[in-house]
Tab-separated table of C-alpha atoms in Angstrom:
chain	number	residue	atom	x	y	z
A	921	UNK	CA	120.943	144.255	87.766
A	922	UNK	CA	117.718	143.253	85.971
A	923	UNK	CA	116.310	146.792	85.986
A	924	UNK	CA	119.359	148.423	84.412
A	925	UNK	CA	119.814	145.484	82.041
A	926	UNK	CA	116.187	145.539	80.894
A	927	UNK	CA	116.171	149.290	80.329
A	928	UNK	CA	119.423	149.071	78.386
A	929	UNK	CA	118.051	146.293	76.189
A	930	UNK	CA	114.952	148.429	75.596
A	931	UNK	CA	117.164	151.344	74.560
A	932	UNK	CA	119.122	149.103	72.205
A	933	UNK	CA	115.893	147.851	70.636
A	934	UNK	CA	114.707	151.416	70.090
A	935	UNK	CA	118.043	152.323	68.509
A	936	UNK	CA	117.627	149.281	66.259
A	937	UNK	CA	114.095	150.227	65.215
A	938	UNK	CA	115.325	153.730	64.375
A	939	UNK	CA	118.027	152.294	62.119
A	940	UNK	CA	120.843	153.547	64.339
A	941	UNK	CA	121.866	149.969	65.137
A	942	UNK	CA	122.146	147.342	62.431
A	943	UNK	CA	121.844	143.577	62.380
A	944	UNK	CA	125.511	143.393	61.477
A	945	UNK	CA	126.516	145.371	64.573
A	946	UNK	CA	124.293	143.402	66.948
A	947	UNK	CA	124.823	140.018	65.341
A	948	UNK	CA	121.117	139.270	65.010
A	949	UNK	CA	117.801	141.060	64.554
A	950	UNK	CA	116.725	143.137	67.551
A	951	UNK	CA	113.263	144.669	66.995
A	952	UNK	CA	111.522	146.161	70.008
A	953	UNK	CA	109.915	143.454	72.140
A	954	UNK	CA	111.958	140.577	70.755
A	955	UNK	CA	112.076	137.843	73.388
A	956	UNK	CA	114.675	135.939	71.415
A	957	UNK	CA	116.866	139.020	71.168
A	958	UNK	CA	116.563	139.724	74.883
A	959	UNK	CA	117.623	136.185	75.813
A	960	UNK	CA	120.617	136.326	73.464
A	961	UNK	CA	121.691	139.665	74.915
A	962	UNK	CA	121.397	138.333	78.468
A	963	UNK	CA	123.800	135.520	77.577
A	964	UNK	CA	126.213	137.792	75.718
A	965	UNK	CA	126.199	140.428	78.444
A	966	UNK	CA	126.916	137.807	81.124
A	967	UNK	CA	129.934	136.526	79.206
A	968	UNK	CA	131.054	139.918	77.907
A	969	UNK	CA	130.984	138.773	74.308
A	970	UNK	CA	129.842	140.443	71.099
A	971	UNK	CA	127.220	143.139	71.474
A	972	UNK	CA	126.901	142.128	75.133
A	973	UNK	CA	129.895	144.377	75.777
A	974	UNK	CA	127.860	147.331	74.506
A	975	UNK	CA	124.878	146.420	76.696
A	976	UNK	CA	127.253	146.157	79.644
A	977	UNK	CA	127.985	149.884	79.343
A	978	UNK	CA	124.455	150.711	80.461
A	979	UNK	CA	121.910	152.734	78.518
A	980	UNK	CA	123.420	156.173	79.124
A	981	UNK	CA	126.765	155.309	77.539
A	982	UNK	CA	125.147	153.124	74.895
A	983	UNK	CA	122.732	155.802	73.702
A	984	UNK	CA	125.406	158.497	73.790
A	985	UNK	CA	127.704	156.316	71.668
A	986	UNK	CA	125.039	156.030	68.969
A	987	UNK	CA	124.156	159.718	69.031
A	988	UNK	CA	120.838	159.574	70.887
A	989	UNK	CA	121.452	160.264	74.597
A	990	UNK	CA	117.803	161.268	74.890
A	991	UNK	CA	116.771	157.626	74.497
A	992	UNK	CA	118.432	156.630	77.766
A	993	UNK	CA	115.717	156.438	80.427
A	994	UNK	CA	117.936	157.365	83.343
A	995	UNK	CA	118.317	159.870	86.155
A	996	UNK	CA	121.863	160.600	87.343
A	997	UNK	CA	122.960	157.649	85.214
A	998	UNK	CA	120.667	155.020	86.720
A	999	UNK	CA	117.872	153.375	84.736
A	1000	UNK	CA	114.167	153.599	85.538
A	1001	UNK	CA	112.275	150.713	87.126
A	1002	UNK	CA	108.751	149.732	86.092
A	1003	UNK	CA	106.718	152.806	87.026
A	1004	UNK	CA	105.847	155.579	84.568
A	1005	UNK	CA	106.080	159.052	86.091
A	1006	UNK	CA	103.386	160.322	83.719
A	1007	UNK	CA	100.805	157.987	85.218
A	1008	UNK	CA	102.171	158.128	88.770
A	1009	UNK	CA	103.260	161.722	89.248
A	1010	UNK	CA	104.798	160.954	92.616
A	1011	UNK	CA	107.136	158.400	91.093
A	1012	UNK	CA	108.323	160.967	88.563
A	1013	UNK	CA	109.318	163.197	91.466
A	1014	UNK	CA	110.822	160.214	93.299
A	1015	UNK	CA	113.056	159.333	90.347
A	1016	UNK	CA	114.197	162.927	89.899
A	1017	UNK	CA	115.044	163.566	93.558
A	1018	UNK	CA	116.501	160.207	94.549
A	1019	UNK	CA	120.027	160.632	95.832
A	1020	UNK	CA	121.215	157.596	93.870
A	1021	UNK	CA	119.492	158.124	90.551
A	1022	UNK	CA	116.178	156.764	89.289
A	1023	UNK	CA	115.031	154.468	92.082
A	1024	UNK	CA	111.688	153.223	93.365
A	1025	UNK	CA	113.071	152.293	96.774
A	1026	UNK	CA	114.038	155.727	98.085
A	1027	UNK	CA	110.488	157.051	97.929
A	1028	UNK	CA	107.972	154.413	96.912
A	1029	UNK	CA	104.733	156.250	96.147
A	1030	UNK	CA	102.534	153.809	94.135
A	1031	UNK	CA	100.998	152.236	97.234
A	1032	UNK	CA	99.868	155.674	98.422
A	1033	UNK	CA	98.948	157.039	95.014
A	1034	UNK	CA	96.808	153.995	94.233
A	1035	UNK	CA	95.306	153.762	97.710
A	1036	UNK	CA	96.813	150.415	98.696
A	1037	UNK	CA	98.030	151.851	101.994
A	1038	UNK	CA	97.575	155.197	103.686
A	1039	UNK	CA	95.555	158.043	102.232
A	1040	UNK	CA	94.727	157.675	98.566
A	1041	UNK	CA	95.929	160.510	96.344
A	1042	UNK	CA	95.124	161.069	92.703
A	1043	UNK	CA	98.078	159.556	90.810
A	1044	UNK	CA	97.625	162.050	87.958
A	1045	UNK	CA	97.583	165.147	90.206
A	1046	UNK	CA	100.945	166.735	90.977
A	1047	UNK	CA	99.676	168.736	93.963
A	1048	UNK	CA	100.760	167.380	97.326
A	1049	UNK	CA	103.319	165.005	95.826
A	1050	UNK	CA	106.202	167.047	97.223
A	1051	UNK	CA	104.887	166.511	100.733
A	1052	UNK	CA	104.199	162.823	100.060
A	1053	UNK	CA	107.686	162.153	98.687
A	1054	UNK	CA	109.476	163.982	101.478
A	1055	UNK	CA	107.576	161.886	104.018
A	1056	UNK	CA	108.275	158.616	102.224
A	1057	UNK	CA	111.933	159.418	101.616
A	1058	UNK	CA	112.476	160.265	105.282
A	1059	UNK	CA	110.698	157.106	106.465
A	1060	UNK	CA	112.603	154.901	104.040
A	1061	UNK	CA	115.924	156.520	104.958
A	1062	UNK	CA	115.294	155.388	108.538
A	1063	UNK	CA	114.136	151.866	107.666
A	1064	UNK	CA	117.050	151.472	105.236
A	1065	UNK	CA	119.371	152.363	108.110
A	1066	UNK	CA	117.870	149.422	110.013
A	1067	UNK	CA	118.517	147.220	106.962
A	1068	UNK	CA	114.844	146.278	106.782
A	1069	UNK	CA	113.211	144.904	103.653
A	1070	UNK	CA	111.146	147.574	101.909
A	1071	UNK	CA	108.130	145.247	101.965
A	1072	UNK	CA	107.907	146.051	105.680
A	1073	UNK	CA	106.489	149.438	104.646
A	1074	UNK	CA	103.241	147.727	103.608
A	1075	UNK	CA	102.643	146.871	107.266
A	1076	UNK	CA	104.734	149.382	109.208
A	1077	UNK	CA	104.953	153.138	109.451
A	1078	UNK	CA	106.887	155.599	111.649
A	1079	UNK	CA	105.115	154.440	114.826
A	1080	UNK	CA	105.891	150.768	114.262
A	1081	UNK	CA	109.483	151.472	113.225
A	1082	UNK	CA	109.918	153.548	116.394
A	1083	UNK	CA	108.608	150.712	118.570
A	1084	UNK	CA	110.782	148.185	116.768
A	1085	UNK	CA	113.943	150.261	117.133
A	1086	UNK	CA	113.270	151.098	120.781
A	1087	UNK	CA	112.767	147.422	121.603
A	1088	UNK	CA	116.019	146.388	119.924
A	1089	UNK	CA	118.282	149.043	121.458
A	1090	UNK	CA	116.501	149.323	124.805
A	1091	UNK	CA	115.381	152.938	124.618
A	1092	UNK	CA	112.585	153.801	127.041
A	1093	UNK	CA	111.188	156.453	124.705
A	1094	UNK	CA	111.500	156.702	120.942
A	1095	UNK	CA	108.726	158.208	118.862
A	1096	UNK	CA	107.509	158.449	115.290
A	1097	UNK	CA	108.781	162.037	115.267
A	1098	UNK	CA	112.248	160.726	116.121
A	1099	UNK	CA	112.026	158.354	113.154
A	1100	UNK	CA	111.162	161.198	110.776
A	1101	UNK	CA	113.800	163.519	112.226
A	1102	UNK	CA	116.538	160.902	111.765
A	1103	UNK	CA	115.310	160.081	108.270
A	1104	UNK	CA	115.413	163.753	107.313
A	1105	UNK	CA	118.981	164.055	108.595
A	1106	UNK	CA	120.012	160.976	106.591
A	1107	UNK	CA	118.428	162.239	103.375
A	1108	UNK	CA	119.986	165.680	103.710
A	1109	UNK	CA	123.370	164.205	104.560
A	1110	UNK	CA	123.237	162.036	101.425
A	1111	UNK	CA	122.390	165.072	99.323
A	1112	UNK	CA	125.193	167.078	100.954
A	1113	UNK	CA	127.673	164.272	100.242
A	1114	UNK	CA	126.642	164.278	96.575
A	1115	UNK	CA	127.198	168.036	96.421
A	1116	UNK	CA	130.660	167.682	97.928
A	1117	UNK	CA	131.384	164.949	95.358
A	1118	UNK	CA	130.584	167.358	92.540
A	1119	UNK	CA	126.890	166.926	91.770
A	1120	UNK	CA	125.679	170.138	90.202
A	1121	UNK	CA	122.464	172.084	90.907
A	1122	UNK	CA	119.667	171.115	88.552
A	1123	UNK	CA	120.470	167.406	88.437
A	1124	UNK	CA	116.981	166.504	89.697
A	1125	UNK	CA	115.541	166.011	86.229
A	1126	UNK	CA	113.866	163.442	84.017
A	1127	UNK	CA	114.372	162.454	80.386
A	1128	UNK	CA	112.680	165.015	78.164
A	1129	UNK	CA	110.153	162.563	76.749
A	1130	UNK	CA	108.473	162.238	80.153
A	1131	UNK	CA	107.917	165.983	80.168
A	1132	UNK	CA	106.915	166.449	76.539
A	1133	UNK	CA	105.550	163.146	75.179
A	1134	UNK	CA	102.075	162.447	76.586
A	1135	UNK	CA	101.386	158.935	77.808
A	1136	UNK	CA	99.427	156.656	75.483
A	1137	UNK	CA	98.538	154.137	78.185
A	1138	UNK	CA	94.985	153.639	79.510
A	1139	UNK	CA	94.449	155.572	82.723
A	1140	UNK	CA	97.132	158.151	82.011
A	1141	UNK	CA	96.615	158.837	78.322
A	1142	UNK	CA	97.442	162.421	77.391
A	1143	UNK	CA	99.386	163.176	80.575
A	1144	UNK	CA	103.021	164.202	81.016
A	1145	UNK	CA	104.974	164.397	84.268
A	1146	UNK	CA	104.469	167.796	85.923
A	1147	UNK	CA	107.965	167.802	87.365
A	1148	UNK	CA	108.637	171.538	87.624
A	1149	UNK	CA	105.595	172.183	89.800
A	1150	UNK	CA	106.380	169.224	92.045
A	1151	UNK	CA	110.016	170.252	92.448
A	1152	UNK	CA	109.024	173.750	93.525
A	1153	UNK	CA	106.731	172.311	96.192
A	1154	UNK	CA	109.294	169.690	97.227
A	1155	UNK	CA	112.252	172.069	97.555
A	1156	UNK	CA	110.211	174.456	99.664
A	1157	UNK	CA	109.285	171.657	102.061
A	1158	UNK	CA	112.869	170.398	102.184
A	1159	UNK	CA	114.189	173.896	102.841
A	1160	UNK	CA	116.561	173.587	99.880
A	1161	UNK	CA	117.522	176.205	97.337
A	1162	UNK	CA	116.317	176.061	93.750
A	1163	UNK	CA	118.165	173.349	91.893
A	1164	UNK	CA	118.083	171.037	94.917
A	1165	UNK	CA	120.963	172.607	96.829
A	1166	UNK	CA	121.171	171.916	100.569
A	1167	UNK	CA	122.160	175.091	102.391
A	1168	UNK	CA	124.507	175.402	105.343
A	1169	UNK	CA	121.586	176.822	107.290
A	1170	UNK	CA	119.574	173.648	106.717
A	1171	UNK	CA	122.508	171.437	107.656
A	1172	UNK	CA	123.067	173.429	110.850
A	1173	UNK	CA	119.379	173.188	111.740
A	1174	UNK	CA	119.631	169.404	111.423
A	1175	UNK	CA	122.817	169.247	113.504
A	1176	UNK	CA	124.927	168.029	110.569
A	1177	UNK	CA	127.134	171.143	110.515
A	1178	UNK	CA	128.225	172.978	113.637
């Protein structure tokens, strides 16, 4: 996967710059941003040779092996895509609460936060992002169940998805509220499955640097991700306990448990 590969290469380059990886271990110089190094690692990782075996472990195992697990930019073991949760607060919450680890496809907020579609929200303001992410996650859970490309969300919303589904299956009535209700059931069922598989409360978190190291990028300089405030808002709207735990009461209300 290019996202996980790229983030793992970035982690390796940071380990190299910190002196925790040497040229002898890698087989060549690997300073941060080295195009030549990236290309060599792509080849080695594909063939499983040399330091490519280390890259193939992913950044979480790689960084832990070299004593710096904090340098792995992952949630639940999955690497971050392109969006910085300090500049797009909603994406920080999306990464933390995704049921499959850091992912931009379970609750894609940049289009809303930057005003491309829907109501524009301030990308640097944490308030309201819990409501935004719940809505997006529920919508995407429904469209994912239809196996639709996520790009459809730039032109379709709950109303259009409802019309599309009703036309395909021949339902006389199917509404946007039905779309959101099904999406909510899907998202809660995923979370419940994870709990049954052993996921512990408090796993909705981000790497510490996103919470403590202010951004240096134009437009978000000086900001960190306000995750704790967003999680409190989000859990309340989801009807989950602190730590992201789905209760039996919530599952019964959604018809998942009898």
